Amino acid sequence: MKRIFGPIINGTNREARVKPSNDMPGIPQETIDRVLDSTNIVELIGSFVALKKIGQNFQGLCPFHDDKTPSLSVSPEKKIFRCFGCGASGNAITFLRRHKNLPFPEAVRFLADKVRIPMDTEEDKKRELLLFCLAKAQEEFAAQLRSLTYRSAVNYLTERGINQASQDEFALGYAGSVKDFIATLKKSGIKKEVPFSVGLLKEKEQWVTCPFMGRIIFPISDQRGATVGFGGRAIDRSSQAKYINSPDSLIFNKRRVLFGLKQLRIPNDTVFVVEGYFDVLTLHQAGFKSAVGLLGTELSAEQTRILESLARNAILIFDGDPGGKAALLRSLKVQRQNLTVKAVVLPEGDPDEIVREGRTAEFEALIEMAKPLREAAIEIISHRKGKENIEHLTEEVTRLGTEIPDALEVSLFAQEAAEALNLPAWVLQEKIRGRREKKERIVERKRQLERFLVNELLINPTLIPTEKLESIKDLFDEGEEKKTLLTRILKHA
């Protein structure tokens, strides 16, 4: 049992194999072996890190820590990598999981696609059905918009300044007729339960409807270019929810994607991260092709991993309202390994409004003045001083400091925030240190409980009623292996 929770790799080719019997029972070992044997690990890692041949191996800067001298070694013969600085090691799957923050099956699937090896697991077959359904839905939504039957949708996009070329590039659509939508899905041979499972259809009283009805449709793609979900913008001002997204499913989680990935172009190794769909559309239309959107959420660890895999720099562009400033502050808690992050809070409005009003030069000037994330956050805190209760503001700053993952970053933040609030640095440092220690104790107790529970369930799968296992599995947020183990227990209970 110790091996399950310990490092997968110790340096040999044999040990670099990841056994599906413990990690992903749905993927046959022979498939994993074929993927690893067919993947050029030097080419894979070299697509993220500059490698130089030294003898029989390759070396480069490790992407998993602040590496000043090349400490990452890649062996094309053994098909493994190892960092002599931070100790990271493994095979192609291990590297991809860590670098792109992918679950085990996603990493295998990503590599299998690159080397054209079919997966053919039950989960993959289900994924393909869902992706096929979304592709057909996208076609139908686009067809309804192009039909000109729904003039209000066409007029709305015209009023927002979105030209036909942008509509085509982003495959925009409109959900106008649920009858035509269902007919298209039936004609494509898609079974009824499939669109329900991805939130395209739902039952409402005595009939079936589509939650996206009456909305402009924004297809959301993953890094491979496949449509995995939709965003919808109501054109009726009386609608309760201005924007909605697809619900979480086997193929979609809004924290794991960014809007505009498929259309993204990065000319200078810098990505612009904005808040809304129309911000992305308008910026692309104005020539800022390196813009992606957050789907209405705060920046997540998963999205940061995506950005790290795309570029070396990111500029977070937040609206000038209180919500935008709060989103900037929350971005401090996201771990950044190999991404230089700057931020700018617009003085008013959002990127869409500024560019549509012809103030492109002003927008460019604001981008040029973007500040390092911590500096931008301290500036917000400084401006709030004197306008808000100092005790409440200090409490909020303490919470922010508690959530920052890097210890050095926490120390610098505490010093600078204390100066902005005219407080002794030790006051904030002590408050943050106390909160962090308490948080760490709670996390460690939870980890101990997780390990104990997994071990007990492996010995006695019937310890907990089957109907309770699924909800227990959702409590595990640390360690993909443990989630997979509980899936096995659930499957065989």
Short mmCIF file of C-alpha atoms in Angstrom, two decimals:
data_model
loop_
_atom_site.label_atom_id
_atom_site.label_comp_id
_atom_site.label_asym_id
_atom_site.label_seq_id
_atom_site.Cartn_x
_atom_site.Cartn_y
_atom_site.Cartn_z
CA MET A 1 0.00 0.00 0.00
CA LYS A 2 2.89 2.34 0.57
CA ARG A 3 3.69 2.41 -3.14
CA ILE A 4 0.28 3.79 -3.95
CA PHE A 5 0.88 7.00 -2.05
CA GLY A 6 4.62 7.30 -2.75
CA PRO A 7 6.44 8.46 -5.89
CA ILE A 8 5.61 6.45 -8.99
CA ILE A 9 9.08 6.72 -10.50
CA ASN A 10 12.48 5.89 -9.07
CA GLY A 11 14.57 6.14 -12.20
CA THR A 12 14.40 2.91 -14.18
CA ASN A 13 12.47 2.22 -17.34
CA ARG A 14 10.56 -0.65 -15.74
CA GLU A 15 9.60 1.42 -12.73
CA ALA A 16 8.50 4.25 -15.01
CA ARG A 17 5.47 2.20 -16.05
CA VAL A 18 2.25 3.32 -14.42
CA LYS A 19 0.14 0.31 -13.59
CA PRO A 20 -3.56 0.70 -14.39
CA SER A 21 -4.43 -1.89 -11.76
CA ASN A 22 -3.73 0.80 -9.17
CA ASP A 23 -4.30 4.06 -11.07
CA MET A 24 -6.70 3.71 -13.98
CA PRO A 25 -8.32 0.29 -14.34
CA GLY A 26 -10.17 1.34 -17.50
CA ILE A 27 -6.96 1.64 -19.57
CA PRO A 28 -5.27 -1.68 -20.40
CA GLN A 29 -1.60 -1.95 -19.48
CA GLU A 30 -0.72 -2.83 -23.08
CA THR A 31 -2.25 0.46 -24.23
CA ILE A 32 -0.21 2.43 -21.69
CA ASP A 33 2.94 0.54 -22.76
CA ARG A 34 2.27 1.30 -26.43
CA VAL A 35 1.73 4.99 -25.64
CA LEU A 36 4.96 5.22 -23.64
CA ASP A 37 6.96 3.26 -26.24
CA SER A 38 5.59 5.38 -29.10
CA THR A 39 6.09 8.76 -27.39
CA ASN A 40 9.36 10.59 -28.02
CA ILE A 41 9.94 11.90 -24.50
CA VAL A 42 12.68 14.29 -25.68
CA GLU A 43 10.33 15.77 -28.26
CA LEU A 44 7.51 16.00 -25.72
CA ILE A 45 9.51 17.72 -22.97
CA GLY A 46 11.37 19.77 -25.58
CA SER A 47 8.05 21.31 -26.64
CA PHE A 48 7.86 22.90 -23.17
CA VAL A 49 11.53 23.22 -22.18
CA ALA A 50 14.64 24.12 -24.20
CA LEU A 51 16.81 20.97 -24.14
CA LYS A 52 20.46 20.54 -25.05
CA LYS A 53 22.14 17.20 -25.82
CA ILE A 54 24.81 16.32 -23.26
CA GLY A 55 26.31 12.90 -23.99
CA GLN A 56 23.51 10.36 -24.39
CA ASN A 57 20.96 12.46 -22.48
CA PHE A 58 19.39 15.91 -22.80
CA GLN A 59 19.42 18.69 -20.21
CA GLY A 60 17.39 21.80 -19.58
CA LEU A 61 15.88 24.06 -16.93
CA CYS A 62 13.37 22.22 -14.77
CA PRO A 63 9.83 23.60 -15.21
CA PHE A 64 8.76 22.44 -11.75
CA HIS A 65 10.89 24.81 -9.67
CA ASP A 66 12.78 28.08 -10.06
CA ASP A 67 15.73 26.54 -11.84
CA LYS A 68 18.73 28.80 -12.49
CA THR A 69 21.08 26.18 -13.97
CA PRO A 70 19.95 23.17 -16.03
CA SER A 71 19.12 20.40 -13.56
CA LEU A 72 16.56 18.48 -15.64
CA SER A 73 17.91 15.37 -17.37
CA VAL A 74 15.95 13.47 -20.03
CA SER A 75 16.96 9.98 -21.12
CA PRO A 76 15.69 9.03 -24.59
CA GLU A 77 16.90 5.46 -24.05
CA LYS A 78 15.07 4.86 -20.76
CA LYS A 79 12.24 7.26 -21.74
CA ILE A 80 12.34 8.98 -18.35
CA PHE A 81 13.23 12.38 -16.91
CA ARG A 82 14.70 13.40 -13.58
CA CYS A 83 15.44 16.75 -11.94
CA PHE A 84 18.48 16.74 -9.68
CA GLY A 85 17.28 19.99 -8.11
CA CYS A 86 13.73 19.33 -6.90
CA GLY A 87 13.63 15.55 -7.35
CA ALA A 88 10.80 15.48 -9.90
CA SER A 89 11.03 12.34 -12.03
CA GLY A 90 8.99 10.00 -14.15
CA ASN A 91 7.98 9.11 -17.68
CA ALA A 92 6.13 11.00 -20.41
CA ILE A 93 2.78 10.54 -18.67
CA THR A 94 4.17 11.76 -15.35
CA PHE A 95 5.66 14.85 -16.97
CA LEU A 96 2.47 15.73 -18.82
CA ARG A 97 0.29 15.23 -15.76
CA ARG A 98 2.43 17.57 -13.70
CA HIS A 99 3.13 20.18 -16.36
CA LYS A 100 -0.41 20.52 -17.69
CA ASN A 101 -2.20 19.56 -14.46
CA LEU A 102 -3.99 16.65 -16.13
CA PRO A 103 -5.58 13.63 -14.47
CA PHE A 104 -3.92 10.31 -15.35
CA PRO A 105 -6.43 9.23 -18.05
CA GLU A 106 -6.34 12.67 -19.68
CA ALA A 107 -2.55 12.56 -19.92
CA VAL A 108 -2.64 9.08 -21.49
CA ARG A 109 -5.38 10.19 -23.87
CA PHE A 110 -3.42 13.31 -24.87
CA LEU A 111 -0.31 11.28 -25.73
CA ALA A 112 -2.36 8.54 -27.43
CA ASP A 113 -3.89 11.15 -29.73
CA LYS A 114 -0.45 12.46 -30.67
CA VAL A 115 0.85 9.02 -31.62
CA ARG A 116 -2.50 7.87 -33.10
CA ILE A 117 -3.16 5.01 -30.70
CA PRO A 118 -6.87 4.26 -30.11
CA MET A 119 -7.95 4.03 -26.48
CA ASP A 120 -11.25 2.14 -26.79
CA THR A 121 -12.07 2.16 -23.07
CA GLU A 122 -15.68 2.46 -21.94
CA GLU A 123 -14.98 5.95 -20.63
CA ASP A 124 -13.44 7.00 -23.93
CA LYS A 125 -16.39 5.65 -25.87
CA LYS A 126 -18.69 7.69 -23.64
CA ARG A 127 -16.49 10.77 -24.10
CA GLU A 128 -16.64 10.36 -27.86
CA LEU A 129 -20.45 10.19 -27.73
CA LEU A 130 -20.58 13.38 -25.67
CA LEU A 131 -18.13 15.19 -27.93
CA PHE A 132 -20.10 14.08 -31.00
CA CYS A 133 -23.30 15.38 -29.42
CA LEU A 134 -21.71 18.77 -28.66
CA ALA A 135 -20.30 19.00 -32.19
CA LYS A 136 -23.77 18.43 -33.66
CA ALA A 137 -25.29 20.89 -31.20
CA GLN A 138 -22.73 23.50 -32.26
CA GLU A 139 -23.63 22.95 -35.91
CA GLU A 140 -27.34 23.37 -35.18
CA PHE A 141 -26.87 26.50 -33.06
CA ALA A 142 -24.72 28.05 -35.80
CA ALA A 143 -27.29 27.09 -38.44
CA GLN A 144 -30.09 28.73 -36.45
CA LEU A 145 -28.10 31.96 -36.20
CA ARG A 146 -27.27 31.94 -39.93
CA SER A 147 -30.87 31.17 -40.90
CA LEU A 148 -31.80 34.84 -40.24
CA THR A 149 -35.02 33.54 -38.68
CA TYR A 150 -34.00 35.09 -35.39
CA ARG A 151 -33.38 38.71 -36.31
CA SER A 152 -33.10 39.75 -32.66
CA ALA A 153 -29.98 37.61 -32.28
CA VAL A 154 -28.41 38.96 -35.46
CA ASN A 155 -29.22 42.53 -34.43
CA TYR A 156 -27.78 41.96 -30.98
CA LEU A 157 -24.42 40.83 -32.37
CA THR A 158 -24.45 43.77 -34.78
CA GLU A 159 -25.08 46.17 -31.89
CA ARG A 160 -22.17 44.60 -30.00
CA GLY A 161 -19.96 45.20 -33.04
CA ILE A 162 -19.22 41.53 -33.76
CA ASN A 163 -18.69 41.17 -37.50
CA GLN A 164 -19.42 38.10 -39.60
CA ALA A 165 -15.79 37.02 -39.78
CA SER A 166 -15.58 36.88 -35.97
CA GLN A 167 -18.90 35.05 -35.75
CA ASP A 168 -17.57 32.41 -38.13
CA GLU A 169 -14.14 32.18 -36.51
CA PHE A 170 -15.62 31.55 -33.06
CA ALA A 171 -18.51 29.47 -34.49
CA LEU A 172 -21.11 31.57 -32.67
CA GLY A 173 -24.68 30.36 -32.68
CA TYR A 174 -28.15 30.99 -31.33
CA ALA A 175 -30.58 28.71 -29.52
CA GLY A 176 -33.92 29.66 -31.02
CA SER A 177 -35.93 26.49 -31.61
CA VAL A 178 -35.76 23.56 -29.24
CA LYS A 179 -37.86 21.51 -31.69
CA ASP A 180 -35.31 21.92 -34.50
CA PHE A 181 -32.49 21.28 -32.04
CA ILE A 182 -33.95 17.98 -30.84
CA ALA A 183 -34.72 16.96 -34.44
CA THR A 184 -31.08 17.49 -35.41
CA LEU A 185 -29.84 15.37 -32.51
CA LYS A 186 -32.31 12.58 -33.35
CA LYS A 187 -31.32 12.68 -37.04
CA SER A 188 -27.69 12.25 -35.98
CA GLY A 189 -28.59 9.10 -34.06
CA ILE A 190 -27.86 10.62 -30.65
CA LYS A 191 -29.70 8.89 -27.84
CA LYS A 192 -31.88 10.96 -25.52
CA GLU A 193 -29.74 10.55 -22.39
CA VAL A 194 -26.61 12.02 -24.04
CA PRO A 195 -27.75 15.67 -24.40
CA PHE A 196 -29.26 15.47 -20.91
CA SER A 197 -25.91 14.41 -19.42
CA VAL A 198 -24.11 17.49 -20.80
CA GLY A 199 -26.87 19.97 -19.93
CA LEU A 200 -28.14 20.58 -23.46
CA LEU A 201 -31.62 19.36 -22.58
CA LYS A 202 -33.62 19.23 -19.37
CA GLU A 203 -37.13 18.33 -18.33
CA LYS A 204 -39.40 21.19 -17.38
CA GLU A 205 -42.81 20.23 -16.04
CA GLN A 206 -44.47 18.26 -18.86
CA TRP A 207 -41.98 18.91 -21.68
CA VAL A 208 -38.33 18.94 -22.63
CA THR A 209 -36.49 22.22 -23.13
CA CYS A 210 -32.97 23.52 -23.71
CA PRO A 211 -31.49 25.76 -20.98
CA PHE A 212 -29.73 27.82 -23.66
CA MET A 213 -32.93 28.87 -25.43
CA GLY A 214 -32.99 32.58 -26.29
CA ARG A 215 -29.23 32.96 -25.93
CA ILE A 216 -26.23 33.70 -28.11
CA ILE A 217 -24.08 30.55 -28.01
CA PHE A 218 -20.30 30.58 -27.46
CA PRO A 219 -18.67 27.19 -28.12
CA ILE A 220 -15.90 26.43 -25.60
CA SER A 221 -12.99 24.30 -26.83
CA ASP A 222 -10.30 22.39 -24.98
CA GLN A 223 -6.61 22.51 -25.86
CA ARG A 224 -7.12 19.88 -28.55
CA GLY A 225 -9.72 22.04 -30.28
CA ALA A 226 -12.74 19.87 -29.44
CA THR A 227 -15.94 21.58 -28.29
CA VAL A 228 -16.48 20.53 -24.66
CA GLY A 229 -19.16 22.98 -23.53
CA PHE A 230 -21.07 26.17 -24.26
CA GLY A 231 -21.57 29.61 -22.85
CA GLY A 232 -24.87 31.39 -23.40
CA ARG A 233 -25.68 35.12 -23.31
CA ALA A 234 -29.32 36.14 -22.94
CA ILE A 235 -30.48 38.81 -25.38
CA ASP A 236 -33.69 39.45 -23.45
CA ARG A 237 -32.95 42.10 -20.82
CA SER A 238 -35.57 40.59 -18.50
CA SER A 239 -33.69 37.29 -18.23
CA GLN A 240 -32.69 36.48 -14.65
CA ALA A 241 -29.23 35.14 -15.59
CA LYS A 242 -27.31 37.21 -18.11
CA TYR A 243 -24.78 34.43 -18.74
CA ILE A 244 -24.87 30.68 -18.20
CA ASN A 245 -22.34 27.91 -18.87
CA SER A 246 -22.65 24.20 -19.48
CA PRO A 247 -22.78 22.25 -16.20
CA ASP A 248 -19.86 20.09 -15.10
CA SER A 249 -19.73 16.77 -16.94
CA LEU A 250 -17.29 14.05 -17.96
CA ILE A 251 -15.81 16.43 -20.55
CA PHE A 252 -16.39 19.90 -19.11
CA ASN A 253 -15.39 21.89 -16.06
CA LYS A 254 -15.23 25.66 -16.42
CA ARG A 255 -12.19 25.86 -14.14
CA ARG A 256 -10.24 23.59 -16.51
CA VAL A 257 -10.71 25.52 -19.76
CA LEU A 258 -10.43 29.03 -21.14
CA PHE A 259 -12.62 30.62 -23.80
CA GLY A 260 -10.77 31.25 -27.06
CA LEU A 261 -8.12 28.50 -26.82
CA LYS A 262 -8.87 27.28 -30.33
CA GLN A 263 -8.53 30.78 -31.83
CA LEU A 264 -5.54 31.81 -29.70
CA ARG A 265 -2.43 33.20 -31.41
CA ILE A 266 0.61 34.19 -29.31
CA PRO A 267 3.03 36.42 -31.23
CA ASN A 268 5.17 37.64 -28.33
CA ASP A 269 4.97 34.87 -25.69
CA THR A 270 2.32 36.81 -23.75
CA VAL A 271 -1.32 35.89 -23.20
CA PHE A 272 -4.02 38.41 -22.26
CA VAL A 273 -6.55 36.99 -19.78
CA VAL A 274 -9.90 38.79 -19.64
CA GLU A 275 -13.15 38.12 -17.85
CA GLY A 276 -15.86 37.84 -20.51
CA TYR A 277 -16.79 36.27 -23.83
CA PHE A 278 -17.33 39.57 -25.62
CA ASP A 279 -14.03 40.88 -24.25
CA VAL A 280 -12.28 38.06 -26.11
CA LEU A 281 -14.29 38.54 -29.30
CA THR A 282 -13.77 42.29 -29.47
CA LEU A 283 -10.06 42.07 -28.68
CA HIS A 284 -9.47 39.42 -31.36
CA GLN A 285 -11.41 41.51 -33.83
CA ALA A 286 -9.19 44.50 -33.00
CA GLY A 287 -6.03 42.47 -33.58
CA PHE A 288 -5.30 41.27 -30.03
CA LYS A 289 -5.25 37.59 -30.98
CA SER A 290 -3.59 36.47 -27.74
CA ALA A 291 -6.70 37.00 -25.57
CA VAL A 292 -8.55 34.25 -23.70
CA GLY A 293 -11.47 34.45 -21.26
CA LEU A 294 -12.14 33.08 -17.76
CA LEU A 295 -15.78 32.00 -18.30
CA GLY A 296 -16.95 34.25 -15.51
CA THR A 297 -14.82 32.57 -12.84
CA GLU A 298 -11.73 33.61 -10.92
CA LEU A 299 -8.37 32.38 -12.21
CA SER A 300 -7.94 28.73 -11.20
CA ALA A 301 -4.88 26.53 -10.74
CA GLU A 302 -5.96 24.46 -13.74
CA GLN A 303 -6.25 27.53 -15.96
CA THR A 304 -2.84 28.72 -14.77
CA ARG A 305 -1.36 25.38 -15.83
CA ILE A 306 -2.85 25.87 -19.28
CA LEU A 307 -1.32 29.33 -19.50
CA GLU A 308 2.06 27.97 -18.38
CA SER A 309 1.93 25.45 -21.22
CA LEU A 310 1.18 28.21 -23.75
CA ALA A 311 3.42 31.15 -22.88
CA ARG A 312 5.92 32.57 -20.43
CA ASN A 313 3.91 35.69 -19.60
CA ALA A 314 0.30 36.46 -18.78
CA ILE A 315 -1.41 39.81 -18.25
CA LEU A 316 -4.63 39.62 -16.25
CA ILE A 317 -7.03 42.35 -17.32
CA PHE A 318 -9.83 43.00 -14.85
CA ASP A 319 -12.84 45.28 -15.06
CA GLY A 320 -12.67 48.44 -13.00
CA ASP A 321 -15.64 47.51 -10.79
CA PRO A 322 -15.36 46.05 -7.25
CA GLY A 323 -15.83 42.55 -8.67
CA GLY A 324 -12.82 42.96 -10.95
CA LYS A 325 -10.63 44.18 -8.09
CA ALA A 326 -11.73 41.31 -5.88
CA ALA A 327 -10.93 38.84 -8.69
CA LEU A 328 -7.42 40.30 -8.94
CA LEU A 329 -6.83 39.83 -5.21
CA ARG A 330 -8.05 36.23 -5.36
CA SER A 331 -5.55 35.52 -8.14
CA LEU A 332 -2.76 35.77 -5.55
CA LYS A 333 -3.61 32.33 -4.20
CA VAL A 334 -2.88 30.51 -7.47
CA GLN A 335 0.51 28.78 -7.61
CA ARG A 336 2.67 29.94 -10.54
CA GLN A 337 5.71 27.82 -11.44
CA ASN A 338 6.83 29.11 -14.82
CA LEU A 339 4.57 32.02 -15.60
CA THR A 340 5.31 35.70 -15.10
CA VAL A 341 1.99 37.29 -14.22
CA LYS A 342 1.14 40.96 -14.41
CA ALA A 343 -2.22 42.60 -13.87
CA VAL A 344 -4.09 45.74 -14.74
CA VAL A 345 -7.38 47.04 -13.40
CA LEU A 346 -9.14 49.19 -15.97
CA PRO A 347 -10.12 52.62 -14.66
CA GLU A 348 -13.64 52.10 -15.99
CA GLY A 349 -15.62 49.67 -18.09
CA ASP A 350 -14.26 46.49 -19.63
CA PRO A 351 -12.01 45.71 -22.64
CA ASP A 352 -15.04 45.22 -24.89
CA GLU A 353 -16.40 48.70 -24.16
CA ILE A 354 -13.02 50.45 -24.40
CA VAL A 355 -12.10 48.94 -27.77
CA ARG A 356 -15.59 49.32 -29.27
CA GLU A 357 -15.51 53.01 -28.37
CA GLY A 358 -12.39 53.38 -30.49
CA ARG A 359 -10.03 53.79 -27.51
CA THR A 360 -7.62 51.10 -28.68
CA ALA A 361 -4.57 53.29 -28.07
CA GLU A 362 -5.76 53.89 -24.51
CA PHE A 363 -6.17 50.14 -24.01
CA GLU A 364 -2.65 49.49 -25.30
CA ALA A 365 -1.27 52.13 -22.94
CA LEU A 366 -3.02 50.49 -19.99
CA ILE A 367 -1.54 47.12 -20.97
CA GLU A 368 1.92 48.67 -21.13
CA MET A 369 1.44 49.89 -17.55
CA ALA A 370 0.49 46.44 -16.22
CA LYS A 371 2.19 45.73 -12.90
CA PRO A 372 3.42 42.53 -11.27
CA LEU A 373 0.46 40.79 -9.65
CA ARG A 374 1.52 41.39 -6.05
CA GLU A 375 2.25 45.06 -6.71
CA ALA A 376 -1.16 45.52 -8.36
CA ALA A 377 -2.82 43.84 -5.37
CA ILE A 378 -1.01 46.05 -2.85
CA GLU A 379 -2.11 49.11 -4.82
CA ILE A 380 -5.76 48.02 -4.50
CA ILE A 381 -5.33 47.46 -0.75
CA SER A 382 -3.68 50.88 -0.37
CA HIS A 383 -6.56 52.62 -2.18
CA ARG A 384 -9.10 50.91 0.08
CA LYS A 385 -7.37 52.12 3.25
CA GLY A 386 -9.22 55.06 4.73
CA LYS A 387 -12.42 54.11 2.90
CA GLU A 388 -13.10 50.90 4.82
CA ASN A 389 -12.97 49.67 8.38
CA ILE A 390 -9.28 48.94 9.10
CA GLU A 391 -10.08 45.81 11.16
CA HIS A 392 -12.16 44.31 8.35
CA LEU A 393 -9.55 45.19 5.75
CA THR A 394 -6.77 43.69 7.88
CA GLU A 395 -8.80 40.52 8.29
CA GLU A 396 -9.28 40.25 4.52
CA VAL A 397 -5.55 40.79 3.91
CA THR A 398 -4.79 38.07 6.47
CA ARG A 399 -7.08 35.64 4.63
CA LEU A 400 -5.36 36.48 1.35
CA GLY A 401 -1.94 35.88 2.87
CA THR A 402 -3.07 32.55 4.28
CA GLU A 403 -4.07 31.32 0.83
CA ILE A 404 -0.85 32.30 -1.01
CA PRO A 405 0.98 28.99 -1.58
CA ASP A 406 4.60 30.20 -1.83
CA ALA A 407 6.26 31.03 1.52
CA LEU A 408 8.54 33.76 0.10
CA GLU A 409 5.62 35.35 -1.71
CA VAL A 410 3.65 35.34 1.57
CA SER A 411 6.47 37.10 3.41
CA LEU A 412 6.83 39.82 0.78
CA PHE A 413 3.06 40.27 0.59
CA ALA A 414 2.78 40.65 4.38
CA GLN A 415 5.55 43.26 4.51
CA GLU A 416 4.15 45.32 1.63
CA ALA A 417 0.54 45.05 2.79
CA ALA A 418 1.51 46.11 6.32
CA GLU A 419 3.27 49.17 4.91
CA ALA A 420 0.21 50.04 2.81
CA LEU A 421 -2.01 49.77 5.92
CA ASN A 422 0.45 51.62 8.20
CA LEU A 423 0.82 48.56 10.43
CA PRO A 424 3.97 46.98 11.87
CA ALA A 425 5.02 44.15 9.56
CA TRP A 426 5.18 41.66 12.44
CA VAL A 427 1.46 42.13 13.14
CA LEU A 428 0.40 40.83 9.75
CA GLN A 429 3.14 38.23 9.65
CA GLU A 430 2.03 36.76 12.97
CA LYS A 431 -1.64 36.76 12.01
CA ILE A 432 -0.90 35.07 8.70
CA ARG A 433 1.53 32.57 10.25
CA GLY A 434 -1.04 31.53 12.85
CA ARG A 435 -3.74 31.06 10.22
CA ARG A 436 -1.41 29.07 7.94
CA GLU A 437 -0.31 26.74 10.74
CA LYS A 438 -3.92 26.08 11.69
CA LYS A 439 -4.81 25.43 8.06
CA GLU A 440 -1.87 23.03 7.64
CA ARG A 441 -2.90 21.08 10.74
CA ILE A 442 -6.42 20.69 9.36
CA VAL A 443 -5.10 19.60 5.95
CA GLU A 444 -2.75 17.03 7.52
CA ARG A 445 -5.56 15.58 9.64
CA LYS A 446 -7.70 15.29 6.52
CA ARG A 447 -4.88 13.53 4.64
CA GLN A 448 -4.46 11.06 7.48
CA LEU A 449 -8.19 10.37 7.44
CA GLU A 450 -8.13 9.91 3.66
CA ARG A 451 -5.28 7.40 3.85
CA PHE A 452 -6.98 5.51 6.67
CA LEU A 453 -10.31 5.39 4.84
CA VAL A 454 -8.78 4.19 1.56
CA ASN A 455 -6.82 1.45 3.33
CA GLU A 456 -9.89 0.28 5.25
CA LEU A 457 -12.04 0.25 2.10
CA LEU A 458 -9.44 -1.73 0.16
CA ILE A 459 -9.46 -4.36 2.91
CA ASN A 460 -13.24 -4.29 3.31
CA PRO A 461 -15.10 -2.66 0.35
CA THR A 462 -18.47 -3.35 2.02
CA LEU A 463 -17.56 -1.22 5.04
CA ILE A 464 -19.64 1.64 3.66
CA PRO A 465 -22.95 1.14 1.78
CA THR A 466 -22.52 1.35 -1.99
CA GLU A 467 -24.93 4.27 -2.30
CA LYS A 468 -22.72 6.31 0.07
CA LEU A 469 -19.39 5.63 -1.69
CA GLU A 470 -19.94 8.07 -4.56
CA SER A 471 -20.50 11.02 -2.22
CA ILE A 472 -17.45 10.02 -0.16
CA LYS A 473 -15.31 9.92 -3.31
CA ASP A 474 -16.18 13.55 -4.00
CA LEU A 475 -14.67 14.59 -0.66
CA PHE A 476 -11.19 13.57 -1.83
CA ASP A 477 -9.44 16.58 -3.31
CA GLU A 478 -5.83 15.48 -2.74
CA GLY A 479 -4.32 12.75 -4.87
CA GLU A 480 -5.71 11.34 -8.11
CA GLU A 481 -4.61 7.84 -7.05
CA LYS A 482 -6.94 7.86 -4.05
CA LYS A 483 -9.88 9.03 -6.15
CA THR A 484 -9.17 6.23 -8.60
CA LEU A 485 -8.92 3.67 -5.81
CA LEU A 486 -12.31 4.73 -4.52
CA THR A 487 -13.68 4.42 -8.06
CA ARG A 488 -12.43 0.83 -8.12
CA ILE A 489 -13.99 0.16 -4.74
CA LEU A 490 -17.29 1.65 -5.95
CA LYS A 491 -17.17 -0.41 -9.13
CA HIS A 492 -16.64 -3.72 -7.35
CA ALA A 493 -18.69 -3.07 -4.22
#
